[in-house]
CSV table of C-alpha atoms in Angstrom, one decimal:
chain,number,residue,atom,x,y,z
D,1,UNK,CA,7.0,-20.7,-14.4
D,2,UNK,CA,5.6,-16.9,-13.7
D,3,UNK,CA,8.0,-14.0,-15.0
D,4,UNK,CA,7.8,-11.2,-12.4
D,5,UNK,CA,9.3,-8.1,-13.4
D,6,UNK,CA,11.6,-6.4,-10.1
D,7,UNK,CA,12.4,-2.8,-10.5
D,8,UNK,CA,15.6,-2.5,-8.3
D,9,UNK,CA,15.6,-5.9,-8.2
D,10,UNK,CA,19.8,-5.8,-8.1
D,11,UNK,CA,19.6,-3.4,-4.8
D,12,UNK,CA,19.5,-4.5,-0.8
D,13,UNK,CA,15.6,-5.5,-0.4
D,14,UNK,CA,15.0,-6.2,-4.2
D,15,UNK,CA,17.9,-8.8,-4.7
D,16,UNK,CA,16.7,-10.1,-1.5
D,17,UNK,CA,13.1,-10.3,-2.8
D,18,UNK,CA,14.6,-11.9,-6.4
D,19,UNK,CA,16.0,-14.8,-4.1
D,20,UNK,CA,12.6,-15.5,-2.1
D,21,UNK,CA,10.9,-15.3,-5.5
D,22,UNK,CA,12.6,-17.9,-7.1
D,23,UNK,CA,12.5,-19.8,-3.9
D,24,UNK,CA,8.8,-19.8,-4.2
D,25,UNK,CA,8.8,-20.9,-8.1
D,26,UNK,CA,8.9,-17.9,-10.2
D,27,UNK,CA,11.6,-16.4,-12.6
D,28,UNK,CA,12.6,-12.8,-11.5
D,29,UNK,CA,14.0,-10.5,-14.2
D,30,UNK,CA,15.7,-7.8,-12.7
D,31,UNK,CA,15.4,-4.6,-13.9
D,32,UNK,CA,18.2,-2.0,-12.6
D,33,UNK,CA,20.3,1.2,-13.3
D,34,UNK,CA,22.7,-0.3,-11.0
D,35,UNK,CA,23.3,3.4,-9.9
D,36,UNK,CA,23.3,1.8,-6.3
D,37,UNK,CA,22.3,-2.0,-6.8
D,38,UNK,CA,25.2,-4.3,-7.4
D,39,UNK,CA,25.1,-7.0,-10.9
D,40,UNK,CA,26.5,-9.4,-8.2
D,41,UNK,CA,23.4,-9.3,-6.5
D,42,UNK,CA,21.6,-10.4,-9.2
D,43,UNK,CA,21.8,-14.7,-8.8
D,44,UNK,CA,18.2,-16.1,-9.8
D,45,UNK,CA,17.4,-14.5,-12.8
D,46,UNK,CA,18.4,-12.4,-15.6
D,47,UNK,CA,19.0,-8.8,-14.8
D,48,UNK,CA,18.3,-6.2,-17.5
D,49,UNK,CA,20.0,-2.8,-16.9
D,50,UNK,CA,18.0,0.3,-18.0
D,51,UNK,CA,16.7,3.4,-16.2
D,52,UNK,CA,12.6,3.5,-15.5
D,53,UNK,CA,12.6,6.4,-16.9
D,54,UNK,CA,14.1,5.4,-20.3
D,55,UNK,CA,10.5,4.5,-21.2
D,56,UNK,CA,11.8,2.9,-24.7
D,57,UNK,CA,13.9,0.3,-23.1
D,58,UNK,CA,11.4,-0.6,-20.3
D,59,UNK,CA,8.5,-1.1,-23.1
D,60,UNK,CA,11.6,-3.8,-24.6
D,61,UNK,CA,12.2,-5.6,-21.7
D,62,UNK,CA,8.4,-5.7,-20.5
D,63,UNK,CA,7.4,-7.0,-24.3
D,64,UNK,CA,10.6,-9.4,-24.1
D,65,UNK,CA,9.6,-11.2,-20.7
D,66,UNK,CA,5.9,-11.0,-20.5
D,67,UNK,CA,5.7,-10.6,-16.8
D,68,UNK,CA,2.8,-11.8,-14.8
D,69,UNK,CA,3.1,-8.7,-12.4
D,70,UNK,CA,5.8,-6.7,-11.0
D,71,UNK,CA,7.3,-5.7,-7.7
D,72,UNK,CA,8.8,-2.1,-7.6
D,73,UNK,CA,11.7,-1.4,-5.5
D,74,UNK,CA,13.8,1.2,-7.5
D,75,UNK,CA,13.9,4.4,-6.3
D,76,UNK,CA,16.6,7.1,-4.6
D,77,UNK,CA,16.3,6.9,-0.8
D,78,UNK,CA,18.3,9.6,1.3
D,79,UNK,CA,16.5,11.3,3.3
D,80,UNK,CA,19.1,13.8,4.0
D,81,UNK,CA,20.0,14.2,0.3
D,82,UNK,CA,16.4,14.5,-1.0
D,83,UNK,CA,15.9,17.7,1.4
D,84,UNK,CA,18.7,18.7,-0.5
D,85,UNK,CA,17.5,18.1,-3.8
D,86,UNK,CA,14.0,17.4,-3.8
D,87,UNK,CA,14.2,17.6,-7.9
D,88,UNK,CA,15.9,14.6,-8.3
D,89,UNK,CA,13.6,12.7,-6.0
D,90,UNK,CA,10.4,13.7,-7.8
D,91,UNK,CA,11.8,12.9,-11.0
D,92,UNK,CA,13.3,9.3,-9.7
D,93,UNK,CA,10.8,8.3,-8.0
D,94,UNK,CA,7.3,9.6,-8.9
D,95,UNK,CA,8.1,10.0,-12.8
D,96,UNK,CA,10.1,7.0,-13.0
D,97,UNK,CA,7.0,5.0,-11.0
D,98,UNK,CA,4.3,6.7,-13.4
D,99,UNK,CA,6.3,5.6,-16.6
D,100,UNK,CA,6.1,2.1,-15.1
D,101,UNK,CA,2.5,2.1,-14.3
D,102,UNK,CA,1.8,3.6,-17.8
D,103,UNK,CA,3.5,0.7,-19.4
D,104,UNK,CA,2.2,-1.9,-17.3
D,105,UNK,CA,-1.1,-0.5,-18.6
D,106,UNK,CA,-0.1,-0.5,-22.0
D,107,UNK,CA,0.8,-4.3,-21.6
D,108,UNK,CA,-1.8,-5.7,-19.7
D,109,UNK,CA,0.2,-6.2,-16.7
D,110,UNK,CA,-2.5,-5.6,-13.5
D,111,UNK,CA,-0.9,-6.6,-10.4
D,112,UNK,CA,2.2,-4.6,-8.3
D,113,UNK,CA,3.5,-5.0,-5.0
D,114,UNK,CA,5.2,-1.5,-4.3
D,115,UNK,CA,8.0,-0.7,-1.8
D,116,UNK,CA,6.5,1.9,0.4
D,117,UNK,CA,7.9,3.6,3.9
D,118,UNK,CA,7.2,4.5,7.2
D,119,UNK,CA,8.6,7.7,6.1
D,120,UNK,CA,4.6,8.4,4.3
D,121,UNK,CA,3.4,9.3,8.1
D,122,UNK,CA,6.3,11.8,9.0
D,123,UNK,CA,6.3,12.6,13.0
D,124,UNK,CA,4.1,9.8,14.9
D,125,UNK,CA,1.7,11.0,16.9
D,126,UNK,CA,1.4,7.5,18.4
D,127,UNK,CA,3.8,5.3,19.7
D,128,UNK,CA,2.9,3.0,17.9
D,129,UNK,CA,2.2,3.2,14.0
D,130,UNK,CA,-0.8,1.5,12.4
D,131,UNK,CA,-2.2,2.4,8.6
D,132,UNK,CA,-4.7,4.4,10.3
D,133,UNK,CA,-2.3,7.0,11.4
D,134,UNK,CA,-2.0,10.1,9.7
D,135,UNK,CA,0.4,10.6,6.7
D,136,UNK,CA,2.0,14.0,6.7
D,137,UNK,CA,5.9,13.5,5.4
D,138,UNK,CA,8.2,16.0,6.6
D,139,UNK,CA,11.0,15.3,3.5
D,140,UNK,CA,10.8,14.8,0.1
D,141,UNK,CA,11.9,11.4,0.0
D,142,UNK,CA,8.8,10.3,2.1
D,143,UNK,CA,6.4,12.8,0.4
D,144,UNK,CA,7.7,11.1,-3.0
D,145,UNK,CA,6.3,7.8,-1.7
D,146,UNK,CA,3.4,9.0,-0.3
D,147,UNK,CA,2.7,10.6,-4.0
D,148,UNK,CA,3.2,7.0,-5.4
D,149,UNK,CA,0.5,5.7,-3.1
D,150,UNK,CA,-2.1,8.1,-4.2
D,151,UNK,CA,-0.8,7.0,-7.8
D,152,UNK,CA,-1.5,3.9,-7.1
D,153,UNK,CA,-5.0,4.6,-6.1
D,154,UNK,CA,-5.7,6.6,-9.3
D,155,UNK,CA,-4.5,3.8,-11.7
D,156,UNK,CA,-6.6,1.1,-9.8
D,157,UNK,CA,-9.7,2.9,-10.2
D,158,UNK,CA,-9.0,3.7,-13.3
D,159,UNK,CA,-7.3,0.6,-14.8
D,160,UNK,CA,-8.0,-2.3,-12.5
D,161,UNK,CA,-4.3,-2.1,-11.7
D,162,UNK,CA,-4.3,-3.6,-8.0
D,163,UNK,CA,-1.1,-2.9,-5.8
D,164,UNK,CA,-0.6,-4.1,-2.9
D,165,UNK,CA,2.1,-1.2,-1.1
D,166,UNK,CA,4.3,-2.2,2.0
D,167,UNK,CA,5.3,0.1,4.6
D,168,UNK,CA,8.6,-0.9,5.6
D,169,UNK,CA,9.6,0.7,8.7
D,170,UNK,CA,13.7,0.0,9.6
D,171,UNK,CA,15.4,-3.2,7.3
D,172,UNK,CA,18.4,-4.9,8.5
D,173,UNK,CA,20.3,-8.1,8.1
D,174,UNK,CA,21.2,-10.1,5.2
D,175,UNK,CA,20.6,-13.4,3.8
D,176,UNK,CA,20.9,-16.1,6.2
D,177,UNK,CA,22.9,-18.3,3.7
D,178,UNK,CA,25.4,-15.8,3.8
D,179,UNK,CA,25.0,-14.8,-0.2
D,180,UNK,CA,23.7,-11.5,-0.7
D,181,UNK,CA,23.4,-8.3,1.9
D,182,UNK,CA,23.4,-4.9,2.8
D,183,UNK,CA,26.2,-2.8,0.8
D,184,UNK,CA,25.5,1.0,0.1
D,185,UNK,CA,27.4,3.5,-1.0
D,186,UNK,CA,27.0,5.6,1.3
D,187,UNK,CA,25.9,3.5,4.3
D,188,UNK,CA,23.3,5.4,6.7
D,189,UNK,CA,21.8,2.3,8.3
D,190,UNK,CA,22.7,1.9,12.3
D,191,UNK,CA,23.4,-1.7,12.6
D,192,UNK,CA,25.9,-2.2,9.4
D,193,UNK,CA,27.6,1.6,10.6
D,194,UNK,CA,27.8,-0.1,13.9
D,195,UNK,CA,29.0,-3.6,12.8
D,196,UNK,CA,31.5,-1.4,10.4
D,197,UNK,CA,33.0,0.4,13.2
D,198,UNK,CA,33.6,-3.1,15.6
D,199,UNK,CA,35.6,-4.4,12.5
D,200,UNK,CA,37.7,-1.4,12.6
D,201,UNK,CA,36.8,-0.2,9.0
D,202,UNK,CA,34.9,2.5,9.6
D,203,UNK,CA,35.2,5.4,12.1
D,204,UNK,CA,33.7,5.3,15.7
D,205,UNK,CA,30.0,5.2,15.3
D,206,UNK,CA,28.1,8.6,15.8
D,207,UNK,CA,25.3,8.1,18.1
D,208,UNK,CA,23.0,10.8,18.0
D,209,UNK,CA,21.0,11.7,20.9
D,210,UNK,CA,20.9,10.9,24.6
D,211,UNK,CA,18.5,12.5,26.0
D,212,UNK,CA,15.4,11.6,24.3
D,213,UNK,CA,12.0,10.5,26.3
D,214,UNK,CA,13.3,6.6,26.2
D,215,UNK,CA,14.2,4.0,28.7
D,216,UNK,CA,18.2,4.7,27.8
D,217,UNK,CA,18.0,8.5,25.9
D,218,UNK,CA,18.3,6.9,22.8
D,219,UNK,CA,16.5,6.7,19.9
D,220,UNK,CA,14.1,3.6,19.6
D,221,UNK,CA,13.1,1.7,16.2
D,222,UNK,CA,11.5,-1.3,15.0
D,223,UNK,CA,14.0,-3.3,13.2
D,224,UNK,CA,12.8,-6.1,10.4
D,225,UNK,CA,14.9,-8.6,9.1
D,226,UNK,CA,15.3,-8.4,5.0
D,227,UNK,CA,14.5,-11.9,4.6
D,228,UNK,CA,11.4,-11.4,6.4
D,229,UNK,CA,10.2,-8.5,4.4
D,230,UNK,CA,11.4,-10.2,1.0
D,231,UNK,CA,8.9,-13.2,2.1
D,232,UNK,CA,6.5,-10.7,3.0
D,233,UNK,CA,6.5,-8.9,-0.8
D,234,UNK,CA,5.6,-12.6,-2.2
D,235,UNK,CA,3.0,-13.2,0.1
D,236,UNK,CA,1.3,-10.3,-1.1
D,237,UNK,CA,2.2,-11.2,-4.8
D,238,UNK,CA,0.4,-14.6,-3.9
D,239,UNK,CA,-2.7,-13.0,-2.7
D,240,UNK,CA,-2.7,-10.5,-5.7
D,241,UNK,CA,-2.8,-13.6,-7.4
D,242,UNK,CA,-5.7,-15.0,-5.7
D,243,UNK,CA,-7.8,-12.2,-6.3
D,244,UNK,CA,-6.5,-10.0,-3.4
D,245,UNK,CA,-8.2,-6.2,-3.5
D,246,UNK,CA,-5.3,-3.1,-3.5
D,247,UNK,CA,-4.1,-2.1,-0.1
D,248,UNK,CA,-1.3,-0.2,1.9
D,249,UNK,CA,0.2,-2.2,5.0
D,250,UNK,CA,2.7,-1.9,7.5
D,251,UNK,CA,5.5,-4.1,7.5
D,252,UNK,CA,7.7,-4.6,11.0
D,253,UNK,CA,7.9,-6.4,13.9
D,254,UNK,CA,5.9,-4.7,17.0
D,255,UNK,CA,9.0,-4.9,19.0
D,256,UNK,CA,11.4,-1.0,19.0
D,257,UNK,CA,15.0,-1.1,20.3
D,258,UNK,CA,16.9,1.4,21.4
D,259,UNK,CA,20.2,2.3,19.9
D,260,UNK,CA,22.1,1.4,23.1
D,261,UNK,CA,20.1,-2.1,23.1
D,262,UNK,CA,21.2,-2.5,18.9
D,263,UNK,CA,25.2,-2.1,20.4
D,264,UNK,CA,24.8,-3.9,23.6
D,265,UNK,CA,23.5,-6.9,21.2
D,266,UNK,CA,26.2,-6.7,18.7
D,267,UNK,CA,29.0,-6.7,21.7
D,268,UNK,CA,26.9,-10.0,22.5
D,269,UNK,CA,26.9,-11.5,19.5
D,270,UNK,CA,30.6,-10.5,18.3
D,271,UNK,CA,32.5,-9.8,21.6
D,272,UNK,CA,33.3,-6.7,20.1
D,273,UNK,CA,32.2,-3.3,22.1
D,274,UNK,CA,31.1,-1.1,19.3
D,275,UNK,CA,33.9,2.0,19.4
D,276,UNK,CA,31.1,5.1,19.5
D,277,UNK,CA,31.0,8.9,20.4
D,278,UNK,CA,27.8,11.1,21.2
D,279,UNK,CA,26.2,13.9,19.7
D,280,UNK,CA,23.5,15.9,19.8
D,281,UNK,CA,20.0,14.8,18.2
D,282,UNK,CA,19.7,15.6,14.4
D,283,UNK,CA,17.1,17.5,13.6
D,284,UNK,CA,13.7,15.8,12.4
D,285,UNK,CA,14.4,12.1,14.2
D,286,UNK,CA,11.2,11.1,16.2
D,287,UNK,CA,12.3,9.2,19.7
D,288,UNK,CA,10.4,6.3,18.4
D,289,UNK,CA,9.3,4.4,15.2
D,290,UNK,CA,7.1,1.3,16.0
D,291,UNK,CA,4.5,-0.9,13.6
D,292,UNK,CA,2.0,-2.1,14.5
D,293,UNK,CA,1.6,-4.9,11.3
D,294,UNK,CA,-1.6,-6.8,12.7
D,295,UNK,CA,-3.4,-5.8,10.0
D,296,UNK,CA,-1.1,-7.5,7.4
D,297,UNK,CA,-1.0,-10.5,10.0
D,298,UNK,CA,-4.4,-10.9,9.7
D,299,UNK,CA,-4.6,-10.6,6.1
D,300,UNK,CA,-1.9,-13.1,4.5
D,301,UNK,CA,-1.0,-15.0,7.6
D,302,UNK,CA,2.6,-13.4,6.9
D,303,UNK,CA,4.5,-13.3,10.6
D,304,UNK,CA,8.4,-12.7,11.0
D,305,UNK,CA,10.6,-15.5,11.3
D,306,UNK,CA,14.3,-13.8,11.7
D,307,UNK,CA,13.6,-10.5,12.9
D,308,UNK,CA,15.0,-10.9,16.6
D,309,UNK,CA,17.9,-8.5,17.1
D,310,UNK,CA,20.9,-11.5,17.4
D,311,UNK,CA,19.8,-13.1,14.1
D,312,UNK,CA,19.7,-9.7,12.4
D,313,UNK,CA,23.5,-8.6,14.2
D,314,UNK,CA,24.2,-12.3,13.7
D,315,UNK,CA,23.5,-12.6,9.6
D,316,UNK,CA,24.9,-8.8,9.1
D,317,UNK,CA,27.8,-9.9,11.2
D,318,UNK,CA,28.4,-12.8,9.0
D,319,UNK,CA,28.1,-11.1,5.6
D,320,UNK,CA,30.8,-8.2,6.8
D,321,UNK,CA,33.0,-10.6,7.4
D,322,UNK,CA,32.3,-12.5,3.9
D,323,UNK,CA,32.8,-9.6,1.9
D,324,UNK,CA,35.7,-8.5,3.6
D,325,UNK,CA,37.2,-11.7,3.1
C-alpha cells in the first residue's frame, strides 16, 4: 500500500481527499497544525500534527512514512483577512510550501498534486474561466497561490519534481455518507451560511448585491461538490503515477448559479425559506465565476458525479443536521 503524505489533510477538502484516497487503496498520513482542521476529521490514516514550517518535524514525519508523493492542501485562506495581513499569508503559505518542496527534494519524493484557486486569475475578463486566462490576483491570498504555481514550475525544471495544481473554483457539500464536512471557524462559504441561518443558528444571511449584470442581480458562481474535487486530486495523483507531465487545471463544473437560485434550491430541498437581508455589493466580487474544466476532462477522463445544486444543499443539509445532533 502507497503512503501519500496530505498537508492539511485534517481540514474541509484535505480530510475529504484522505477518505477518497484510502478509498482508492493508499494510506494517507495527515499532516496538520490543526489551527483550522479538526483531529475528528482525520478517519483513514494516521494524522501527525506539526506546522510546515517547523522544517525539523516535517523532515521526521517525511523520513518516518516514506511517502510515495504528496498532496498539499494546508494553507490560510481568507481573503478578507489576507488583505489585512498580507504577512501572514506569505509566510503560511509560500514559505511553508517552499519548506515542503525543499524536503521533498531532500527525500526523493517527485510527485505533488497542489491545491490551487480560481483566486490566481483575479477579475475575469471572460465569462467563462479556462487556464488560458490571464492571472492577475487582486489579494494576497490569491497572489500567495499564484507564487506557489511559479514555485512549482522552478522546482520541476530544476528537480524533476512534477505537480500537478488544481484550480478549485467554489467547494461545497460534504461527504455523501454523512461522516466528514464543511466546519470553519469562521464560516464565509454561501451555502453552509445559508443552510446555518434556515436552522436558526446563525443570523439572517447577508446577501450582498442585487443589482449586478445577472439574470436575478445576484452574484453567479460555479459550485463543485467536495467529493468530486477530492476524486479529482487522485485522479491526478494516478496520472502522476503513470508518468503524467506537471500542469495547472481548472476544477468546476461549467454550470454558475446565482445566489438567489443557491436559496431557492435549499427552500426545495429543506422546505425551509432561507431568513436573508440585502446589502450592497462588497467591494472586489466579480458578477460571475465560471470554469470551464474541459481541459482536465480531456486529460484524466475525471467528470463530476455530485456536483448538482440538490445533492450539494442535500449532503450539506444532512451533515448540519448531524453535527448538531
Amino acid at each position: 500500500m502507497k503512503t501519500i503524505l496530505v498537508t492539511g489533510g485534517a481540514g474541509y477538502i484535505g480530510s475529504h481527499a484522505c477518505k477518497a484516497l484510502a478509498t482508492a487503496g493508499y494510506l494517507p498520513v495527515a499532516y496538520d497544525n490543526l489551527v483550522y482542521g479538526h483531529e475528528r476529521a482525520v478517519q483513514w490514516g494516521p494524522l501527525e500534527r506539526g506546522d510546515l514550517l517547523d522544517r525539523d518535524r516535517l523532515a521526521a514525519v517525511v523520513a518516518q512514512y516514506r511517502p510515495a508523493a504528496v498532496m498539499h492542501f494546508a494553507a490560510y485562506a481568507y481573503v478578507g483577512e489576507s488583505v489585512g495581513d498580507p504577512g501572514k499569508y506569505y509566510h503560511n503559505n509560500v514559505t511553508g510550501s517552499l519548506a515542503l518542496l525543499q524536503t521533498m527534494c531532500a527525500h526523493g519524493i517527485d510527485k505533488l498534486v497542489f491545491s490551487s484557486t480560481c483566486a490566481t486569475y483575479g477579475n475575469p475578463v471572460h465569462a467563462v474561466l479556462d487556464e488560458s486566462h490571464p492571472q492577475a490576483p487582486i489579494n494576497p491570498y490569491g497572489q500567495s497561490k499564484l507564487m506557489v504555481e511559479t514555485m512549482l514550475r522552478d522546482f520541476d525544471r530544476a528537480h524533476a519534481l512534477r505537480a500537478i495544481a488544481l484550480r478549485y473554483f467554489n467547494a461545497a457539500g460534504a461527504d455523501l455518507e454523512g461522516v466528514i464536512g464543511e466546519d470553519h471557524d469562521p464560516e464565509t462559504h454561501l451555502i453552509p451560511l445559508a443552510l446555518g441561518a434556515a436552522a436558526g443558528k446563525r443570523e439572517p444571511l447577508a446577501v450582498f448585491g442585487t443589482d449586478y449584470p445577472t439574470a436575478d442581480g445576484t452574484c453567479i458562481r460555479d459550485y463543485i461538490h467536495v467529493q468530486d474535487l477530492a476524486d479529482a486530486h487522485v485522479s491526478a495523483l494516478q496520472a502522476l503515477e503513470q508518468g503524467a507531465p506537471s500542469g495547472a487545471y481548472n476544477l468546476g463544473t461549467g454550470e454558475g448559479r446565482s445566489v438567489k437560485e443557491v436559496l431557492d434550491a435549499i427552500e426545495k430541498v429543506t422546505g425551509i425559506s432561507v431568513p436573508h437581508v440585502f446589502g450592497d455589493r462588497r467591494e472586489g466580487d466579480p458578477a460571475r465565476l465560471v470554469a470551464d474544466a474541459a481541459l482536465f476532462q480531456r486529460a484524466f477522463g475525471w467528470r463530476p458525479q455530485h456536483s448538482d445544486l440538490p445533492t450539494i444543499i442535500r449532503s450539506a443539509w444532512q451533515w448540519l443536521n448531524r453535527t448538531a445532533s
